[in-house]
Tab-separated table of N, CA and C in Angstrom:
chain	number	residue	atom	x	y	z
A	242	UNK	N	0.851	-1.183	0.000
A	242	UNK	CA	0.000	0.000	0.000
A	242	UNK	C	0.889	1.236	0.000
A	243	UNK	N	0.397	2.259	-0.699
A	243	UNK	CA	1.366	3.609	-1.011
A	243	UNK	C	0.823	4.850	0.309
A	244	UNK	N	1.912	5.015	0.628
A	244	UNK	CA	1.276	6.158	1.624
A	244	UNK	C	0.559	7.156	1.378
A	245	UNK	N	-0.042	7.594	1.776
A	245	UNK	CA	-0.597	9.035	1.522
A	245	UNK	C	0.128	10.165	1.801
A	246	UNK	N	0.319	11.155	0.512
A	246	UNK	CA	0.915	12.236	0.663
A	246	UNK	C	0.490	12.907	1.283
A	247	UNK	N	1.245	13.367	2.124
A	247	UNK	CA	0.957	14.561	3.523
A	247	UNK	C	2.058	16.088	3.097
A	248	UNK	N	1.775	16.789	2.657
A	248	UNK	CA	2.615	17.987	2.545
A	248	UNK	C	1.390	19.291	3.215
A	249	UNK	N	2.487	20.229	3.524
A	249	UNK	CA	1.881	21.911	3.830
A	249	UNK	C	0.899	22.205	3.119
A	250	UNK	N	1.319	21.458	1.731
A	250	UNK	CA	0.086	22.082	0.809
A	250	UNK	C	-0.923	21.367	0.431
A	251	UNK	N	-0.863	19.757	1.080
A	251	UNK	CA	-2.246	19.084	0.718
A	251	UNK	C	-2.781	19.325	1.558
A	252	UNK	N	-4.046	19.120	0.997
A	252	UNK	CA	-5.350	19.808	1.881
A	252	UNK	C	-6.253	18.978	2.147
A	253	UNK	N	-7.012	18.875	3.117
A	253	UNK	CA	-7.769	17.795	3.402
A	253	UNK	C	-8.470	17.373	2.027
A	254	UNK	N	-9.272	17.811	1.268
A	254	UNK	CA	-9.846	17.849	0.255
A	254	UNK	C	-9.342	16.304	-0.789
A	255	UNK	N	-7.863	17.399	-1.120
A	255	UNK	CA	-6.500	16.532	-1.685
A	255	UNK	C	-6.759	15.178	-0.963
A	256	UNK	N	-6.308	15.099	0.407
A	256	UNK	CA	-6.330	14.021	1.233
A	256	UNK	C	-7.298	13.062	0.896
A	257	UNK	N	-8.779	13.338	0.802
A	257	UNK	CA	-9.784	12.555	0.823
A	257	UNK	C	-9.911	12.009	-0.751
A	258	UNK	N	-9.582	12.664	-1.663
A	258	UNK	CA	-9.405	12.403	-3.433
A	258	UNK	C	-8.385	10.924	-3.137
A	259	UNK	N	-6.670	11.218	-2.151
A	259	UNK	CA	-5.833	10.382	-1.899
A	259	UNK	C	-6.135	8.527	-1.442
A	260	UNK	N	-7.418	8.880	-0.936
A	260	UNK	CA	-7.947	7.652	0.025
A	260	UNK	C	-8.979	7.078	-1.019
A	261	UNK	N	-9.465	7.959	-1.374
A	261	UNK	CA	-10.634	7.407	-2.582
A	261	UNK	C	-9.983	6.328	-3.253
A	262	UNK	N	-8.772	6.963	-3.996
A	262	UNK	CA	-7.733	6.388	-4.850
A	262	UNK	C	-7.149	5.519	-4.825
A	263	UNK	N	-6.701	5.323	-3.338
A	263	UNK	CA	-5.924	4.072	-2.998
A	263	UNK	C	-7.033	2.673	-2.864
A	264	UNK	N	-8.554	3.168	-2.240
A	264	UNK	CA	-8.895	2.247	-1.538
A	264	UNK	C	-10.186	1.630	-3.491
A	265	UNK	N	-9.429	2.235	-4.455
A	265	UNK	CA	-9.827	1.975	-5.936
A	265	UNK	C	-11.718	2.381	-6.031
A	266	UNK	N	-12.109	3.327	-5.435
A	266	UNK	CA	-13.366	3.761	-5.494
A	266	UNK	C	-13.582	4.838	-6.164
A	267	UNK	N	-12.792	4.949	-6.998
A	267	UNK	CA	-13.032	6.314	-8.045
A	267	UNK	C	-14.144	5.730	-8.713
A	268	UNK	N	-15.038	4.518	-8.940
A	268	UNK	CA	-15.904	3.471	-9.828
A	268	UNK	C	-16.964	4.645	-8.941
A	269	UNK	N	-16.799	4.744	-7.587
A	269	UNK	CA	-17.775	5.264	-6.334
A	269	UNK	C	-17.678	7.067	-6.444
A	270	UNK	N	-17.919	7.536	-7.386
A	270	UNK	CA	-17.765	8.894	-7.560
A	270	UNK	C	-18.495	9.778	-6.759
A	271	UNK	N	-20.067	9.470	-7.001
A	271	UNK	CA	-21.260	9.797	-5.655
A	271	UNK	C	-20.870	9.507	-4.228
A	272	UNK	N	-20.092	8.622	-3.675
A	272	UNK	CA	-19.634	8.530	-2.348
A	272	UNK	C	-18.261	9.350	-2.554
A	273	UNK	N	-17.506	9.634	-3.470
A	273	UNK	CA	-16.418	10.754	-3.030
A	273	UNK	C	-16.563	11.829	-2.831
A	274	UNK	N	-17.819	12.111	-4.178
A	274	UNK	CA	-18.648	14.101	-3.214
A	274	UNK	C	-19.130	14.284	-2.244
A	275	UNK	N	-20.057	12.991	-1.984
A	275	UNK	CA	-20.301	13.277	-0.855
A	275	UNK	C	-19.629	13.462	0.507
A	276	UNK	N	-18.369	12.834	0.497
A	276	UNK	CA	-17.328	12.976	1.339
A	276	UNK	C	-17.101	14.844	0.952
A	277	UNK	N	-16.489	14.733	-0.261
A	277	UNK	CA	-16.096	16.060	-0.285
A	277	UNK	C	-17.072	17.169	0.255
A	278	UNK	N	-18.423	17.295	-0.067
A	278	UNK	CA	-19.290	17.537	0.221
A	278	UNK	C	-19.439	18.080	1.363
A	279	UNK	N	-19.903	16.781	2.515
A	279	UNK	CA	-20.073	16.675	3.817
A	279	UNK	C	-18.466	17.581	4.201
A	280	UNK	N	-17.047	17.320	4.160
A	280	UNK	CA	-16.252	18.249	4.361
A	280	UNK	C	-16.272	19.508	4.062
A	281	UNK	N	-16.557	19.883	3.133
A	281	UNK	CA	-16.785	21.559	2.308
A	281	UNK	C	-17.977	22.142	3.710
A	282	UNK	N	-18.997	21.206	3.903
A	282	UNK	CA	-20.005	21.879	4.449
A	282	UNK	C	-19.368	22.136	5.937
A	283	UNK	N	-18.421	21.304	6.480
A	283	UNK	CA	-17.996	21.446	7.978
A	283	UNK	C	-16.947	22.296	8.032
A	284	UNK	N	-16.752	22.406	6.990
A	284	UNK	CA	-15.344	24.143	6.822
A	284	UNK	C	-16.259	24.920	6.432
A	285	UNK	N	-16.905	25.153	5.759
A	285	UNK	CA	-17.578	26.439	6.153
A	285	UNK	C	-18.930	27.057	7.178
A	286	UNK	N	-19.125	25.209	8.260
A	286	UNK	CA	-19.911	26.076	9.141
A	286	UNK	C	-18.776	26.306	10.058
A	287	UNK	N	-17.666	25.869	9.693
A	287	UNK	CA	-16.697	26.276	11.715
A	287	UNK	C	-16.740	27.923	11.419
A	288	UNK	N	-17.250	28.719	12.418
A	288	UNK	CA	-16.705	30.157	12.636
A	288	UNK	C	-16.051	30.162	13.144
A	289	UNK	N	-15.143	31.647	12.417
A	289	UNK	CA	-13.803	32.659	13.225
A	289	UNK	C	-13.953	33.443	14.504
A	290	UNK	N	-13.316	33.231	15.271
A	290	UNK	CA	-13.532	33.621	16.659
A	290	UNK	C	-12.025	34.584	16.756
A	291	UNK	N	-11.987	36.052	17.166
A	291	UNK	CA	-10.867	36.692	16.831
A	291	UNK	C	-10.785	37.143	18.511
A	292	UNK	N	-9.515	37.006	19.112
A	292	UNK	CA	-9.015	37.154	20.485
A	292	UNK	C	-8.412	38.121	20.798
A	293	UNK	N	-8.943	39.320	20.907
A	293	UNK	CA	-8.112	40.333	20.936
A	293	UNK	C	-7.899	41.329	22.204
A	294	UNK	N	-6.781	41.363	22.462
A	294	UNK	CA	-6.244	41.689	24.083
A	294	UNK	C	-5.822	43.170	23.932
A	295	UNK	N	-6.128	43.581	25.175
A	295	UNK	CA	-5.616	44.765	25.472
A	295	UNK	C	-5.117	44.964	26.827
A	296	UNK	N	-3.539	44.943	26.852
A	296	UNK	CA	-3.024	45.088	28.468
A	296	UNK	C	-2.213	46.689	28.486
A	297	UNK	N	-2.714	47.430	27.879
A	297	UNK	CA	-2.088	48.665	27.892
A	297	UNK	C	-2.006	49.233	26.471
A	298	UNK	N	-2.007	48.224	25.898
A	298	UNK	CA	-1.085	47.751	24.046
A	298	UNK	C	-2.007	47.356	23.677
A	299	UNK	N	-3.046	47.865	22.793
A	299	UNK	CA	-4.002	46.588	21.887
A	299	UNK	C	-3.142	45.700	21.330
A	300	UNK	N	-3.919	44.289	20.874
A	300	UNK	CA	-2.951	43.417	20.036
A	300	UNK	C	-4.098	42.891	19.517
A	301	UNK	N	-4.587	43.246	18.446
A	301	UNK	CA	-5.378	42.284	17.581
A	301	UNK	C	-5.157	41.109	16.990
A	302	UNK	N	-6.178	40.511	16.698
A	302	UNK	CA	-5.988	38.770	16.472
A	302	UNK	C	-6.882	39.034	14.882
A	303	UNK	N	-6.137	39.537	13.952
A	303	UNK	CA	-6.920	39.778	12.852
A	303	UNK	C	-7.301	38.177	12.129
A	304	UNK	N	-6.096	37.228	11.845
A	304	UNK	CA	-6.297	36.040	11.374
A	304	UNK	C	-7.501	35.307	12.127
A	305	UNK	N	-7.782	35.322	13.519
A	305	UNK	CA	-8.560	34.441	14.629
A	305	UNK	C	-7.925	33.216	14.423
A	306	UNK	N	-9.713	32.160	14.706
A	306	UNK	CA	-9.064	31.022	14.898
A	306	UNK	C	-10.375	30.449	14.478
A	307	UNK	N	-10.541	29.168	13.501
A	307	UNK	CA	-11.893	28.354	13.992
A	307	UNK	C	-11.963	27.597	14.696
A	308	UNK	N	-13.692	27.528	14.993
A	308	UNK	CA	-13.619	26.316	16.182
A	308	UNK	C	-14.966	26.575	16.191
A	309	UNK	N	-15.424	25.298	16.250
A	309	UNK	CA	-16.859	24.848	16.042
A	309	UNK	C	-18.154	25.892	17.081
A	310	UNK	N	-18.015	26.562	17.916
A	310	UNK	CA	-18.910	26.511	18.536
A	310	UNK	C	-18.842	27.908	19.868
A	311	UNK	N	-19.870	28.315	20.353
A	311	UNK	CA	-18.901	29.829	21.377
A	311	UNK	C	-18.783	28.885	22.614
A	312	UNK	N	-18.922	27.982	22.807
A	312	UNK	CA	-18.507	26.851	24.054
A	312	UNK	C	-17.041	26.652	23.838
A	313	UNK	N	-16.601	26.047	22.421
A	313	UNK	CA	-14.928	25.960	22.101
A	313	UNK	C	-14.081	27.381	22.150
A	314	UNK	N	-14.870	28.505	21.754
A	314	UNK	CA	-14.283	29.744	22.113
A	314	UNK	C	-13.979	30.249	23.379
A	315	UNK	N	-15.040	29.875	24.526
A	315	UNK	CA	-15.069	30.462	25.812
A	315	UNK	C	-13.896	29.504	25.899
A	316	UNK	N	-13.538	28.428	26.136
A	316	UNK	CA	-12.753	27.285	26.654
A	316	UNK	C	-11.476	27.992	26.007
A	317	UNK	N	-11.234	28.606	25.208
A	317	UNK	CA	-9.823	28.520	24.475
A	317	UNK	C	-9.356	29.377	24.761
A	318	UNK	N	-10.447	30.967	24.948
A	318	UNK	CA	-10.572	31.911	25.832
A	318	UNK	C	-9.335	32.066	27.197
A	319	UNK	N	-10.015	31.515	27.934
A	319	UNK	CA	-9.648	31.070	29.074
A	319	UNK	C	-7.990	30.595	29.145
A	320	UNK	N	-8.452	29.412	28.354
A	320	UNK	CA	-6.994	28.302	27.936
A	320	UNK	C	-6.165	29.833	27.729
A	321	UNK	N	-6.161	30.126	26.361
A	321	UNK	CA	-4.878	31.326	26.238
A	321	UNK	C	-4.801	32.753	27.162
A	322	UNK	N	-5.598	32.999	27.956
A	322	UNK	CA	-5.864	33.923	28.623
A	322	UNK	C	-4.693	33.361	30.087
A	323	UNK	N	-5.394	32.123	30.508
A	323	UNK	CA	-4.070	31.182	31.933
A	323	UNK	C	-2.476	31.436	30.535
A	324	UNK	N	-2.034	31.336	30.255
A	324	UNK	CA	-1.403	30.857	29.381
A	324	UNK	C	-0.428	32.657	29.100
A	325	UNK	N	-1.043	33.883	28.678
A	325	UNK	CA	-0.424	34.646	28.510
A	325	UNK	C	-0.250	35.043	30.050
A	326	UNK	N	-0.918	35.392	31.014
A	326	UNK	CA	-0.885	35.912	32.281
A	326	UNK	C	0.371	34.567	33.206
A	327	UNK	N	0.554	33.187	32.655
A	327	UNK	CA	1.796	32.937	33.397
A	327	UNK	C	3.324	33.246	32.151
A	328	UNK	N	3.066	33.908	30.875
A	328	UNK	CA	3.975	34.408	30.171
A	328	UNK	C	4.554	35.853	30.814
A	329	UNK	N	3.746	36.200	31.167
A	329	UNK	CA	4.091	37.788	31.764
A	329	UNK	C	4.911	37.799	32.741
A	330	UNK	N	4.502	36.196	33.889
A	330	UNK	CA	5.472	36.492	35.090
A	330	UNK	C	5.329	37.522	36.030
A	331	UNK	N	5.962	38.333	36.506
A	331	UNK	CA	6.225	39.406	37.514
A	331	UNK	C	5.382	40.521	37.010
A	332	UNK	N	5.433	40.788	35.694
A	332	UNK	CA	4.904	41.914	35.005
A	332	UNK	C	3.361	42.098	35.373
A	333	UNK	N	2.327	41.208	35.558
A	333	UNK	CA	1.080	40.628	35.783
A	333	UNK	C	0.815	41.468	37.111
A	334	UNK	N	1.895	40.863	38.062
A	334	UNK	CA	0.952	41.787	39.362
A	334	UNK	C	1.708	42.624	39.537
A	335	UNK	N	2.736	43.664	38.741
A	335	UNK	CA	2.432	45.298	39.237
A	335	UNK	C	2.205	45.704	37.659
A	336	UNK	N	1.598	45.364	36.952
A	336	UNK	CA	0.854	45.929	36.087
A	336	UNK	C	-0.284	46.799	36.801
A	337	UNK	N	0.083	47.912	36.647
A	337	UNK	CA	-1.681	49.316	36.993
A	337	UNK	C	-2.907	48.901	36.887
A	338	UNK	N	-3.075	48.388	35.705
A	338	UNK	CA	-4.420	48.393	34.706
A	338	UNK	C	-5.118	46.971	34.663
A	339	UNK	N	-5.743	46.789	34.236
A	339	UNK	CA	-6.418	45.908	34.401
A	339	UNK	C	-6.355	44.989	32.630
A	340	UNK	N	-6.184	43.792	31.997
A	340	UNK	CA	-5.890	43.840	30.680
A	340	UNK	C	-7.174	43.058	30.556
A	341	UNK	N	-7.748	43.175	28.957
A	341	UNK	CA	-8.836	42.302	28.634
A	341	UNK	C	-8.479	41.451	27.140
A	342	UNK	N	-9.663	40.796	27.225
A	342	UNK	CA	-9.323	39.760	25.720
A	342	UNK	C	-10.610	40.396	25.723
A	343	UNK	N	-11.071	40.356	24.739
A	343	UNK	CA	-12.584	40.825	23.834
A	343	UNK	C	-12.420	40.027	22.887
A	344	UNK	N	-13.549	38.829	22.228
A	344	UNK	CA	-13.895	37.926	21.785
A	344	UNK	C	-14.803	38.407	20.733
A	345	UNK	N	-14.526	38.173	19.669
A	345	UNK	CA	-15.361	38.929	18.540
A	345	UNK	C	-15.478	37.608	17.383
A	346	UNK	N	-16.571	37.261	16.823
A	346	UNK	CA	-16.832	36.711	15.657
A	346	UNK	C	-16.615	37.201	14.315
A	347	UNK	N	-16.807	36.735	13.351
A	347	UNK	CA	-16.398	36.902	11.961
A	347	UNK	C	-16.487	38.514	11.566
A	348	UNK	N	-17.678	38.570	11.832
A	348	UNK	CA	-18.257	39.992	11.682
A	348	UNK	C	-17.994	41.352	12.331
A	349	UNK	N	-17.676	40.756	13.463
A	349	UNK	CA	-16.805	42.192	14.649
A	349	UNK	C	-17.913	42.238	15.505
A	350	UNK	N	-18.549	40.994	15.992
A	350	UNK	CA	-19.497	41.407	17.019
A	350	UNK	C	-18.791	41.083	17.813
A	351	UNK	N	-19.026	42.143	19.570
A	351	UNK	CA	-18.631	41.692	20.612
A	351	UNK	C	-19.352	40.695	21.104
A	352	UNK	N	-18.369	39.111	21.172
A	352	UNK	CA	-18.879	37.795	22.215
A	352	UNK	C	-18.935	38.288	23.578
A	353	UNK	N	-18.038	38.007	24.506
A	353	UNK	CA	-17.541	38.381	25.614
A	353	UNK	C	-16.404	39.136	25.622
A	354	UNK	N	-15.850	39.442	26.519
A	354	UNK	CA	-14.828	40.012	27.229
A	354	UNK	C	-14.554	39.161	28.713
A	355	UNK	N	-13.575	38.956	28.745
A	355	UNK	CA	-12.543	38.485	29.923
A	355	UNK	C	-11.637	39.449	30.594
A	356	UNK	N	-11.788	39.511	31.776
A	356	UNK	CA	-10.662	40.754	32.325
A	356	UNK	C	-10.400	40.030	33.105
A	357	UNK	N	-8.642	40.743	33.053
A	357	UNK	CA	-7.972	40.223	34.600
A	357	UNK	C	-7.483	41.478	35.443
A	358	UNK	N	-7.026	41.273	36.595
A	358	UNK	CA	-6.319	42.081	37.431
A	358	UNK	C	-6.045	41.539	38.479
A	359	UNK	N	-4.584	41.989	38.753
A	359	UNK	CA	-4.264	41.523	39.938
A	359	UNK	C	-4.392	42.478	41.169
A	360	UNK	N	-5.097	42.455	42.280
A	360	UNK	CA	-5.270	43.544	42.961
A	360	UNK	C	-4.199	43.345	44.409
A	361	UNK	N	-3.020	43.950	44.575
A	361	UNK	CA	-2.563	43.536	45.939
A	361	UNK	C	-2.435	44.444	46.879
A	362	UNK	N	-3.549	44.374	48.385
A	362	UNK	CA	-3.661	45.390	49.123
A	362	UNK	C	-1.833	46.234	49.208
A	363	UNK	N	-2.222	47.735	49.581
A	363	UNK	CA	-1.199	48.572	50.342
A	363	UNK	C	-0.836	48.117	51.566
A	364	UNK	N	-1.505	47.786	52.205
A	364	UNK	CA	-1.428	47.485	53.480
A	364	UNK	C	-1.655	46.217	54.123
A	365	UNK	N	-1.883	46.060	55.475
A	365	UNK	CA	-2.204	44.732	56.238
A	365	UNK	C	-3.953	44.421	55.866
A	366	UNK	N	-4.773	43.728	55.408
A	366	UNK	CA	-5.982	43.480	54.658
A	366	UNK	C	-6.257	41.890	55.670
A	367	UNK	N	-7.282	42.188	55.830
A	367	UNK	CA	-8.156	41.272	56.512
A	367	UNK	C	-9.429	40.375	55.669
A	368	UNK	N	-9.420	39.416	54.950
A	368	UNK	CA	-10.481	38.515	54.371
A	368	UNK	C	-10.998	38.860	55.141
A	369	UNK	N	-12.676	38.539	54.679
A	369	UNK	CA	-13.585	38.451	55.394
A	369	UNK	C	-14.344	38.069	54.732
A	370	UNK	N	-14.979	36.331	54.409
A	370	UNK	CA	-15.763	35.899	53.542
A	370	UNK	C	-17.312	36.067	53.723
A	371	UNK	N	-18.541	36.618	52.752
A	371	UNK	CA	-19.528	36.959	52.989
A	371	UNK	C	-20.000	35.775	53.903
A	372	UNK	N	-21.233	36.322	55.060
A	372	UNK	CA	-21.622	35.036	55.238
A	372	UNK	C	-23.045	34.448	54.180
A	373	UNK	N	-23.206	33.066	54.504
A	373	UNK	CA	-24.523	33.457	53.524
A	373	UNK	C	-25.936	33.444	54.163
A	374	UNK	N	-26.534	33.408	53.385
A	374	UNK	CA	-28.087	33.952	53.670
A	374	UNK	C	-28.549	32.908	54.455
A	375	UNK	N	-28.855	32.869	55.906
A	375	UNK	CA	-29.505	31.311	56.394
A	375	UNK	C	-30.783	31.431	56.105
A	376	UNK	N	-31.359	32.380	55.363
A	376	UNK	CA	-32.834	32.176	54.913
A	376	UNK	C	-33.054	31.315	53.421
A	377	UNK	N	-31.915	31.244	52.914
A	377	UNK	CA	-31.767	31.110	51.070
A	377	UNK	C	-32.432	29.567	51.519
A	378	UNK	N	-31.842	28.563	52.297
A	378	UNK	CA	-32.192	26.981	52.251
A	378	UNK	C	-33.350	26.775	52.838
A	379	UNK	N	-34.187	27.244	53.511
A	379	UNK	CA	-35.387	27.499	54.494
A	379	UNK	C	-36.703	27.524	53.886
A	380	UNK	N	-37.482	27.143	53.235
A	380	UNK	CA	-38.811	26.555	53.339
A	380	UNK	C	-39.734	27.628	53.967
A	381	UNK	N	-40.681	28.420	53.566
A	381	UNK	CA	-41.687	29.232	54.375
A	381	UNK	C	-42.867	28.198	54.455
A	382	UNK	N	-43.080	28.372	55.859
A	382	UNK	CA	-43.765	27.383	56.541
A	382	UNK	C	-45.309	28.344	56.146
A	383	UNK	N	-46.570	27.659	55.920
A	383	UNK	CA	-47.582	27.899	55.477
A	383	UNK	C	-47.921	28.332	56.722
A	384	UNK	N	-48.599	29.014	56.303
A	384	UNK	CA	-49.871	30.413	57.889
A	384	UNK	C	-51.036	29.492	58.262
């Protein structure tokens, strides 16, 4: 069996023509569009999700990224968001300002926004965790 060519420039497309070929189903022309097909249709529903940060410095994410879904965006979000804030190191907590990612789709709509900041008291600071509501779990008893 001949391998399948894998280069920079084959493309899945290429790829799937490659497999047709080997596995001698070019006879199967209707099952290769439809492959092609069914692929064409899943590249052009993935949307561009563009990540664009501002820690003082805009930095736009003009290329983005696809990814199926704003569930895979929030997640990746996040993912590169942990990811630049332990790149920064030291810089992170005496940074002034506060930096954001703003999440924009194909079109330039605002998804979300993510902000960070590191806040570290001046002084000696005392936690003090809210307490909570002992009414929230409680049942009103009928009159």
């Amino acid at each position: 069996m001949f391998p399948i060519k894998n280069s920079p420039e084959a493309d899945a497309a290429g790829l799937i023509n490659q497999i047709f070929e080997r596995a001698g189903a070019l006879e199967t022309i209707s099952g290769r569009d439809r492959w092609l097909e069914v692929f064409n249709e899943t590249q052009a529903a993935m949307p561009t999700y563009h990540f664009h940060v501002d820690n003082g410095t805009f930095i736009p994410d003009p290329a983005g990224t696809d990814l199926p879904n704003l569930d895979a965006a929030q997640v990746e979000a996040v993912r590169a968001a942990g990811e630049m804030i332990n790149d920064t190191k030291q810089s992170f907590w005496t940074h002034k300002t506060p930096w954001m990612m703003h999440v924009t789709d194909g079109k330039n709509r605002l998804l979300f926004t993510l902000q960070f900041a590191a806040k570290v008291p001046s002084g000696d600071a005392l936690y003090i965790p809210r307490a909570e509501d002992s009414s929230a779990g409680q049942k009103e008893s009928p009159a």
